[in-house]
Amino acid sequence: MTSKIKSFDELKSVQERLKAGRDPKKPCITICVGTGCLAYGTRKLVDNFREELAKRDLTGKIDFRTSGCHGFCERGPMVVISPEKIFYQRVGLADAGEIIDKTVLNGEIIDRLLYVDPQTGEKYVHEDDVPFYKKQTRLVFGQNSKVDPESMDDYLAIGGYSALGKALTGMKPEEIIQEVIKANLRGRGGGGFPAGLKWDETRKAKGEPKYVICNADEGDPGAYMDRSLLEGNPHLVLEGMIIGAYAIGSSQGYIYVRNEYPLAVKNIHIAMRQAREAGLLGENILGSGFNFDLKINRGGGAFVCGESSALFASLEGRAGEPRAKYIHATHKGLYDKPTNLNNVETWGNVPFIIEKGADWYAGIGTEGSKGTKIFSLVGKINNTGLVEVPMGTTLRKIVFEIGGGIPGGKKFKAIQTGGPSGGCIPEAHIDLPVDFDELTKIGSMMGSGGMIVMDENNCMVDVAKYFTNFLVNESCGKCVPCREGIRRMRDILVDIADGKGREGDVELLQKMAQGIIDGALCALGNSAPNPVMSTIRYFRDEYEAHIKEKRCPAGVCRALITYSIDPEKCTGCTLCAKVCPTKAAGGVKKKAHTIDPAKCTKCGACRESCKFDSIIVR
Amino acid sequence: MEEKVIEIVQRYSGDKSYLVPILQDVQREFNYLPKDALFSVSAHLSVPISRVYEVVTFYKAFSLKPKGRNQLSLCMGTACHVRGAELIARNVEDFLGIKEGDTTADLEYSFETVGCLGACALGPVLVVNGEYHGHMNIAKSTKILKKLGKKVATDDEQD
C-alpha cells in the first residue's frame, strides 16, 4: 500500500478491505521469529517451510507468517497452525514438511511436537489451553502473534490505528490527556509516574518545539519485554507515540533504542517508512492537519542512558551524564525544550486506552496500579519467557502457575525484581500481589519488569556482589557518592565473598547505602544500594555465615568452598577426570574417584559433568 | 579511511547530534575506532576531538583497540549469571590466556562479556562470531574453543 490515507473514514474502509480479504478459515502457519527463537536457529526453519510449501505448490494457498515474540521463549522454535491454533513447540529444523503434510493438509496432530506440562504430564494441543498462556492476560503483548512486524497491512487488518483515527478526529488534545489521567496509566520503565500528568505538564510548559521520546534503552540485565514489543509490534508503539504527540502538541519525536537490538531497529525503521507512506506519520496525518515525525537514535551501550537526563545528553551527541533535576524534563528536557519521555510499554498501552476508554482500562489491575504489566520471567524457572498479567497478580501465580516452578526439583529461594535498582524478595513474600506500591513497600521495585528467579544453589551475597559490580561499571562517574560509594560497597562485598569479611561489615554496608541514597545525583545511584539492602534485610544469615563462619551456604563463593566426591554415589565412570583441566579429579576406573584439593581450581567442570550427583561442594 | 568517514558523516547530513550512531558506523567499518578515523570524524562534524574522545571512552560499545578475527561474547545478564556464567567466563579466560575485554596478541580472538542479550531461555549464552550457543557450560565452551583453534590452525596453513 503506497497511497496516503486522508481521513478516519478512509482508514476504516482500508481496514475493512484488508479484513474482508482475509479468510479466517484459511490455514495459516505462524512462526515466532523473535530474537529468542532466532537464537535457536529458527531462520533456517522459516526457509525450510517456504521451500516445502513451494515444493508442494502451496505458496499463497496456505498463509505463512513470521511473527514477533510470542513470549514462551523456553519452548522455541514455535509454530502455530491456524485456524485451530495448534501449538507445536521445540520444532526441529527438518519438521517443516511433516507439519505441512500431516497437520495443515490432513488435520492430523503430530504428538511429539505438542507441549507437555512438566509438572502434571498433561499434553496440550491448542495454544490457548497451554497453562503458560491461559493464565495470562495478554492485552498489549497478545497482538504480537497476530501480526508480521514488517506488515502494516497485518496491523491494519486487526484494527490498528483506529485509536489514532479516533483521537485525531473525535477528541481534543485535553480530552486525550484527561482520558490517560483517568486510566491512571503509570510509567512502565520503572518510575511508575502517571503518564497523563507528565503529558499535561509538557503540554502546558512554555517553549517550542516540544519533543516526545520513546525510551527503548532497555538496559536491565534479564529483561527484554520492550525489545520484544518493539520488534514484534512496532506499529502499536508508533500509534501510541503519535497519539501522545498530538495530545501534547509535539511535532518531533525520537526513539532511543539500544544498538544491541538490531532487529528492533530494523523493524521500527520499516514501520516508520510504511506509516509515512500511508499518511499516518509525517505531515497532515489522516488529513487532520496535525504534523508529527520521528527519528531513531541508537544508544551506545550505557545503562545510565535509561535515565531521562542522561538519555537527552546522549541524544544530543554527548556522553550520557545525568544532571540534577531541579527543573523537570517536561519543562526543560532535550535541547532544553519541554520533553515528554515514556518507555516502550507505556506507549504501547496508549492505543488500548483511547480505543476502549479509561473506564474499561481502569477496570484491570489494583487500586493504585492499573492495566497489565509484561514481565520477563527468567533464571531458575521452568518456563522462561515473557509474561503479561494484570497488576496485582501474586508472585506465586507468576512463578508457579505460569512459570511452571523451579527446574530440577530445587527449592525456590528468592525472586529479584526491578533489575539492578531493585531487590530480592524471599519466599515469605511470595503471596504478595505485584504492583508498583506493594513491591516498593517490601524494599524492591517494579522497575521495567525483570523477574529473576533464584533457587537454593544461588548465594545471595554473590547476587548482591553481581548487581553492585554491574553498577560500578555502569556508574557514569559524575557524582562522588555513586562513583566512589558503590565501588567501596563492591569491595566490601568482594571481601565477604572471599572470606575476608569482618565483624561490622554488614552495618558498614547499611550505613554507606544510606549515604549513597541520600547523596547520589540520579536514580541509578539512589537505587544502587537496593540489591544489597534487600539481601541484608531478608538473608542476613547468609552474610553472617560468610563473615563469621567463613562459609558459603549455597556453595557459590569460590574462596569458601571445596570440591570433593561422595564415595557412596561415585561409580568411577571417569568423566570428571576427563573434563578436569588441572587433573585434580582422578582415580581408578569403576572405583570411587577423589579430588586433590591442592590442584583443584574450583572451576566447576566436574560437578557439571557428573551424572550421579556425586560432587560435593561445601 | 577519510573518504569512508566522510561518506558516513554525510549519511547523517553532518548532524552533530548523531555523533554516537556515526561512531557506531565507523566502528562497524573498521572493526574498531582507529585514531585517524576519530580525527576525521572530529574535523568533518566540527566537534572537538576531546568531545569525540569523551564520547568514545564513555560508551561501552566503542573500542579503541582492534578486535580479533574471532569474537566471543558471553552474556552476563542476571539470568545467565544465576545459571553459572561466571564459571564459563573464567574458563574462556584461562583457555585464551586473556582477560575479559581483551584480544589475544596474534589478533585471533577477542573475548568480552556483555549485558543481557535477551535470550534468557538459552542461558548461559556464548556468542561466537555472531552465532548463538545456548545452555553453555564449561565443557561445551572448551569444546567450542578447541574447534575454533583447529580452524585457525588450518586457515594459517592455507595462508
mmCIF file with all atom_site columns, N, CA and C in Angstrom, chain B residues 110-143:
data_model
loop_
_atom_site.group_PDB
_atom_site.id
_atom_site.type_symbol
_atom_site.label_atom_id
_atom_site.label_alt_id
_atom_site.label_comp_id
_atom_site.label_asym_id
_atom_site.label_entity_id
_atom_site.label_seq_id
_atom_site.pdbx_PDB_ins_code
_atom_site.Cartn_x
_atom_site.Cartn_y
_atom_site.Cartn_z
_atom_site.occupancy
_atom_site.B_iso_or_equiv
_atom_site.pdbx_formal_charge
_atom_site.auth_seq_id
_atom_site.auth_comp_id
_atom_site.auth_asym_id
_atom_site.auth_atom_id
_atom_site.pdbx_PDB_model_num
ATOM 1   N N  . SER B 1 110 ? 39.021 -12.183 20.338 1.00 0.00 ? 110 SER B N  1
ATOM 2   C CA . SER B 1 110 ? 38.616 -11.179 21.319 1.00 0.00 ? 110 SER B CA 1
ATOM 3   C C  . SER B 1 110 ? 37.578 -11.825 22.208 1.00 0.00 ? 110 SER B C  1
ATOM 4   N N  . PHE B 1 111 ? 37.665 -11.518 23.492 1.00 0.00 ? 111 PHE B N  1
ATOM 5   C CA . PHE B 1 111 ? 36.650 -12.048 24.394 1.00 0.00 ? 111 PHE B CA 1
ATOM 6   C C  . PHE B 1 111 ? 36.064 -10.917 25.217 1.00 0.00 ? 111 PHE B C  1
ATOM 7   N N  . GLU B 1 112 ? 34.761 -10.822 25.222 1.00 0.00 ? 112 GLU B N  1
ATOM 8   C CA . GLU B 1 112 ? 34.123 -9.799  26.043 1.00 0.00 ? 112 GLU B CA 1
ATOM 9   C C  . GLU B 1 112 ? 32.893 -10.384 26.729 1.00 0.00 ? 112 GLU B C  1
ATOM 10  N N  . THR B 1 113 ? 32.562 -9.801  27.863 1.00 0.00 ? 113 THR B N  1
ATOM 11  C CA . THR B 1 113 ? 31.290 -10.151 28.481 1.00 0.00 ? 113 THR B CA 1
ATOM 12  C C  . THR B 1 113 ? 30.344 -8.998  28.203 1.00 0.00 ? 113 THR B C  1
ATOM 13  N N  . VAL B 1 114 ? 29.079 -9.320  27.979 1.00 0.00 ? 114 VAL B N  1
ATOM 14  C CA . VAL B 1 114 ? 28.116 -8.288  27.622 1.00 0.00 ? 114 VAL B CA 1
ATOM 15  C C  . VAL B 1 114 ? 26.921 -8.316  28.557 1.00 0.00 ? 114 VAL B C  1
ATOM 16  N N  . GLY B 1 115 ? 26.192 -7.216  28.577 1.00 0.00 ? 115 GLY B N  1
ATOM 17  C CA . GLY B 1 115 ? 24.952 -7.157  29.349 1.00 0.00 ? 115 GLY B CA 1
ATOM 18  C C  . GLY B 1 115 ? 23.966 -8.107  28.714 1.00 0.00 ? 115 GLY B C  1
ATOM 19  N N  . CYS B 1 116 ? 22.753 -8.071  29.170 1.00 0.00 ? 116 CYS B N  1
ATOM 20  C CA . CYS B 1 116 ? 21.759 -9.057  28.728 1.00 0.00 ? 116 CYS B CA 1
ATOM 21  C C  . CYS B 1 116 ? 21.561 -9.071  27.219 1.00 0.00 ? 116 CYS B C  1
ATOM 22  N N  . LEU B 1 117 ? 21.591 -10.262 26.631 1.00 0.00 ? 117 LEU B N  1
ATOM 23  C CA . LEU B 1 117 ? 21.299 -10.426 25.208 1.00 0.00 ? 117 LEU B CA 1
ATOM 24  C C  . LEU B 1 117 ? 19.820 -10.736 24.989 1.00 0.00 ? 117 LEU B C  1
ATOM 25  N N  . GLY B 1 118 ? 19.103 -10.947 26.089 1.00 0.00 ? 118 GLY B N  1
ATOM 26  C CA . GLY B 1 118 ? 17.671 -11.207 25.978 1.00 0.00 ? 118 GLY B CA 1
ATOM 27  C C  . GLY B 1 118 ? 17.326 -12.561 25.387 1.00 0.00 ? 118 GLY B C  1
ATOM 28  N N  . ALA B 1 119 ? 18.243 -13.500 25.474 1.00 0.00 ? 119 ALA B N  1
ATOM 29  C CA . ALA B 1 119 ? 17.934 -14.871 25.050 1.00 0.00 ? 119 ALA B CA 1
ATOM 30  C C  . ALA B 1 119 ? 17.986 -15.745 26.304 1.00 0.00 ? 119 ALA B C  1
ATOM 31  N N  . CYS B 1 120 ? 17.267 -15.283 27.336 1.00 0.00 ? 120 CYS B N  1
ATOM 32  C CA . CYS B 1 120 ? 17.405 -15.850 28.679 1.00 0.00 ? 120 CYS B CA 1
ATOM 33  C C  . CYS B 1 120 ? 17.026 -17.330 28.755 1.00 0.00 ? 120 CYS B C  1
ATOM 34  N N  . ALA B 1 121 ? 16.135 -17.777 27.862 1.00 0.00 ? 121 ALA B N  1
ATOM 35  C CA . ALA B 1 121 ? 15.739 -19.184 27.894 1.00 0.00 ? 121 ALA B CA 1
ATOM 36  C C  . ALA B 1 121 ? 16.920 -20.078 27.541 1.00 0.00 ? 121 ALA B C  1
ATOM 37  N N  . LEU B 1 122 ? 17.878 -19.510 26.812 1.00 0.00 ? 122 LEU B N  1
ATOM 38  C CA . LEU B 1 122 ? 19.038 -20.268 26.367 1.00 0.00 ? 122 LEU B CA 1
ATOM 39  C C  . LEU B 1 122 ? 20.223 -20.158 27.314 1.00 0.00 ? 122 LEU B C  1
ATOM 40  N N  . GLY B 1 123 ? 20.072 -19.361 28.357 1.00 0.00 ? 123 GLY B N  1
ATOM 41  C CA . GLY B 1 123 ? 21.198 -19.028 29.209 1.00 0.00 ? 123 GLY B CA 1
ATOM 42  C C  . GLY B 1 123 ? 21.847 -20.207 29.892 1.00 0.00 ? 123 GLY B C  1
ATOM 43  N N  . PRO B 1 124 ? 23.146 -20.151 30.116 1.00 0.00 ? 124 PRO B N  1
ATOM 44  C CA . PRO B 1 124 ? 24.072 -19.107 29.678 1.00 0.00 ? 124 PRO B CA 1
ATOM 45  C C  . PRO B 1 124 ? 24.347 -19.158 28.169 1.00 0.00 ? 124 PRO B C  1
ATOM 46  N N  . VAL B 1 125 ? 24.531 -17.988 27.593 1.00 0.00 ? 125 VAL B N  1
ATOM 47  C CA . VAL B 1 125 ? 24.708 -17.898 26.145 1.00 0.00 ? 125 VAL B CA 1
ATOM 48  C C  . VAL B 1 125 ? 26.107 -17.403 25.796 1.00 0.00 ? 125 VAL B C  1
ATOM 49  N N  . LEU B 1 126 ? 26.756 -18.116 24.897 1.00 0.00 ? 126 LEU B N  1
ATOM 50  C CA . LEU B 1 126 ? 28.039 -17.676 24.364 1.00 0.00 ? 126 LEU B CA 1
ATOM 51  C C  . LEU B 1 126 ? 27.840 -17.402 22.880 1.00 0.00 ? 126 LEU B C  1
ATOM 52  N N  . VAL B 1 127 ? 28.208 -16.186 22.451 1.00 0.00 ? 127 VAL B N  1
ATOM 53  C CA . VAL B 1 127 ? 28.059 -15.850 21.041 1.00 0.00 ? 127 VAL B CA 1
ATOM 54  C C  . VAL B 1 127 ? 29.430 -15.924 20.387 1.00 0.00 ? 127 VAL B C  1
ATOM 55  N N  . VAL B 1 128 ? 29.541 -16.781 19.397 1.00 0.00 ? 128 VAL B N  1
ATOM 56  C CA . VAL B 1 128 ? 30.816 -16.961 18.704 1.00 0.00 ? 128 VAL B CA 1
ATOM 57  C C  . VAL B 1 128 ? 30.645 -16.469 17.279 1.00 0.00 ? 128 VAL B C  1
ATOM 58  N N  . ASN B 1 129 ? 31.326 -15.404 16.961 1.00 0.00 ? 129 ASN B N  1
ATOM 59  C CA . ASN B 1 129 ? 31.230 -14.789 15.635 1.00 0.00 ? 129 ASN B CA 1
ATOM 60  C C  . ASN B 1 129 ? 29.778 -14.626 15.185 1.00 0.00 ? 129 ASN B C  1
ATOM 61  N N  . GLY B 1 130 ? 28.975 -14.117 16.092 1.00 0.00 ? 130 GLY B N  1
ATOM 62  C CA . GLY B 1 130 ? 27.587 -13.814 15.754 1.00 0.00 ? 130 GLY B CA 1
ATOM 63  C C  . GLY B 1 130 ? 26.636 -14.993 15.910 1.00 0.00 ? 130 GLY B C  1
ATOM 64  N N  . GLU B 1 131 ? 27.153 -16.172 16.123 1.00 0.00 ? 131 GLU B N  1
ATOM 65  C CA . GLU B 1 131 ? 26.282 -17.339 16.261 1.00 0.00 ? 131 GLU B CA 1
ATOM 66  C C  . GLU B 1 131 ? 26.037 -17.646 17.738 1.00 0.00 ? 131 GLU B C  1
ATOM 67  N N  . TYR B 1 132 ? 24.752 -17.865 18.066 1.00 0.00 ? 132 TYR B N  1
ATOM 68  C CA . TYR B 1 132 ? 24.395 -18.105 19.468 1.00 0.00 ? 132 TYR B CA 1
ATOM 69  C C  . TYR B 1 132 ? 24.596 -19.568 19.850 1.00 0.00 ? 132 TYR B C  1
ATOM 70  N N  . HIS B 1 133 ? 25.266 -19.790 20.950 1.00 0.00 ? 133 HIS B N  1
ATOM 71  C CA . HIS B 1 133 ? 25.372 -21.135 21.504 1.00 0.00 ? 133 HIS B CA 1
ATOM 72  C C  . HIS B 1 133 ? 24.758 -21.106 22.894 1.00 0.00 ? 133 HIS B C  1
ATOM 73  N N  . GLY B 1 134 ? 23.632 -21.811 23.026 1.00 0.00 ? 134 GLY B N  1
ATOM 74  C CA . GLY B 1 134 ? 22.890 -21.740 24.281 1.00 0.00 ? 134 GLY B CA 1
ATOM 75  C C  . GLY B 1 134 ? 23.209 -22.853 25.249 1.00 0.00 ? 134 GLY B C  1
ATOM 76  N N  . HIS B 1 135 ? 22.602 -22.759 26.456 1.00 0.00 ? 135 HIS B N  1
ATOM 77  C CA . HIS B 1 135 ? 22.809 -23.733 27.534 1.00 0.00 ? 135 HIS B CA 1
ATOM 78  C C  . HIS B 1 135 ? 24.276 -24.078 27.681 1.00 0.00 ? 135 HIS B C  1
ATOM 79  N N  . MET B 1 136 ? 25.062 -23.025 27.709 1.00 0.00 ? 136 MET B N  1
ATOM 80  C CA . MET B 1 136 ? 26.515 -23.191 27.734 1.00 0.00 ? 136 MET B CA 1
ATOM 81  C C  . MET B 1 136 ? 26.954 -23.750 29.079 1.00 0.00 ? 136 MET B C  1
ATOM 82  N N  . ASN B 1 137 ? 27.984 -24.568 29.039 1.00 0.00 ? 137 ASN B N  1
ATOM 83  C CA . ASN B 1 137 ? 28.634 -24.978 30.272 1.00 0.00 ? 137 ASN B CA 1
ATOM 84  C C  . ASN B 1 137 ? 30.137 -25.005 30.049 1.00 0.00 ? 137 ASN B C  1
ATOM 85  N N  . ILE B 1 138 ? 30.852 -25.404 31.070 1.00 0.00 ? 138 ILE B N  1
ATOM 86  C CA . ILE B 1 138 ? 32.309 -25.315 30.991 1.00 0.00 ? 138 ILE B CA 1
ATOM 87  C C  . ILE B 1 138 ? 32.850 -26.240 29.896 1.00 0.00 ? 138 ILE B C  1
ATOM 88  N N  . ALA B 1 139 ? 32.387 -27.479 29.916 1.00 0.00 ? 139 ALA B N  1
ATOM 89  C CA . ALA B 1 139 ? 32.895 -28.450 28.937 1.00 0.00 ? 139 ALA B CA 1
ATOM 90  C C  . ALA B 1 139 ? 32.566 -28.025 27.505 1.00 0.00 ? 139 ALA B C  1
ATOM 91  N N  . LYS B 1 140 ? 31.330 -27.526 27.313 1.00 0.00 ? 140 LYS B N  1
ATOM 92  C CA . LYS B 1 140 ? 30.921 -27.116 25.962 1.00 0.00 ? 140 LYS B CA 1
ATOM 93  C C  . LYS B 1 140 ? 31.752 -25.935 25.470 1.00 0.00 ? 140 LYS B C  1
ATOM 94  N N  . SER B 1 141 ? 32.047 -24.999 26.388 1.00 0.00 ? 141 SER B N  1
ATOM 95  C CA . SER B 1 141 ? 32.825 -23.829 25.951 1.00 0.00 ? 141 SER B CA 1
ATOM 96  C C  . SER B 1 141 ? 34.245 -24.253 25.575 1.00 0.00 ? 141 SER B C  1
ATOM 97  N N  . THR B 1 142 ? 34.804 -25.222 26.305 1.00 0.00 ? 142 THR B N  1
ATOM 98  C CA . THR B 1 142 ? 36.144 -25.711 25.968 1.00 0.00 ? 142 THR B CA 1
ATOM 99  C C  . THR B 1 142 ? 36.122 -26.352 24.579 1.00 0.00 ? 142 THR B C  1
ATOM 100 N N  . LYS B 1 143 ? 35.092 -27.111 24.310 1.00 0.00 ? 143 LYS B N  1
ATOM 101 C CA . LYS B 1 143 ? 34.961 -27.794 23.024 1.00 0.00 ? 143 LYS B CA 1
ATOM 102 C C  . LYS B 1 143 ? 34.902 -26.770 21.879 1.00 0.00 ? 143 LYS B C  1
#
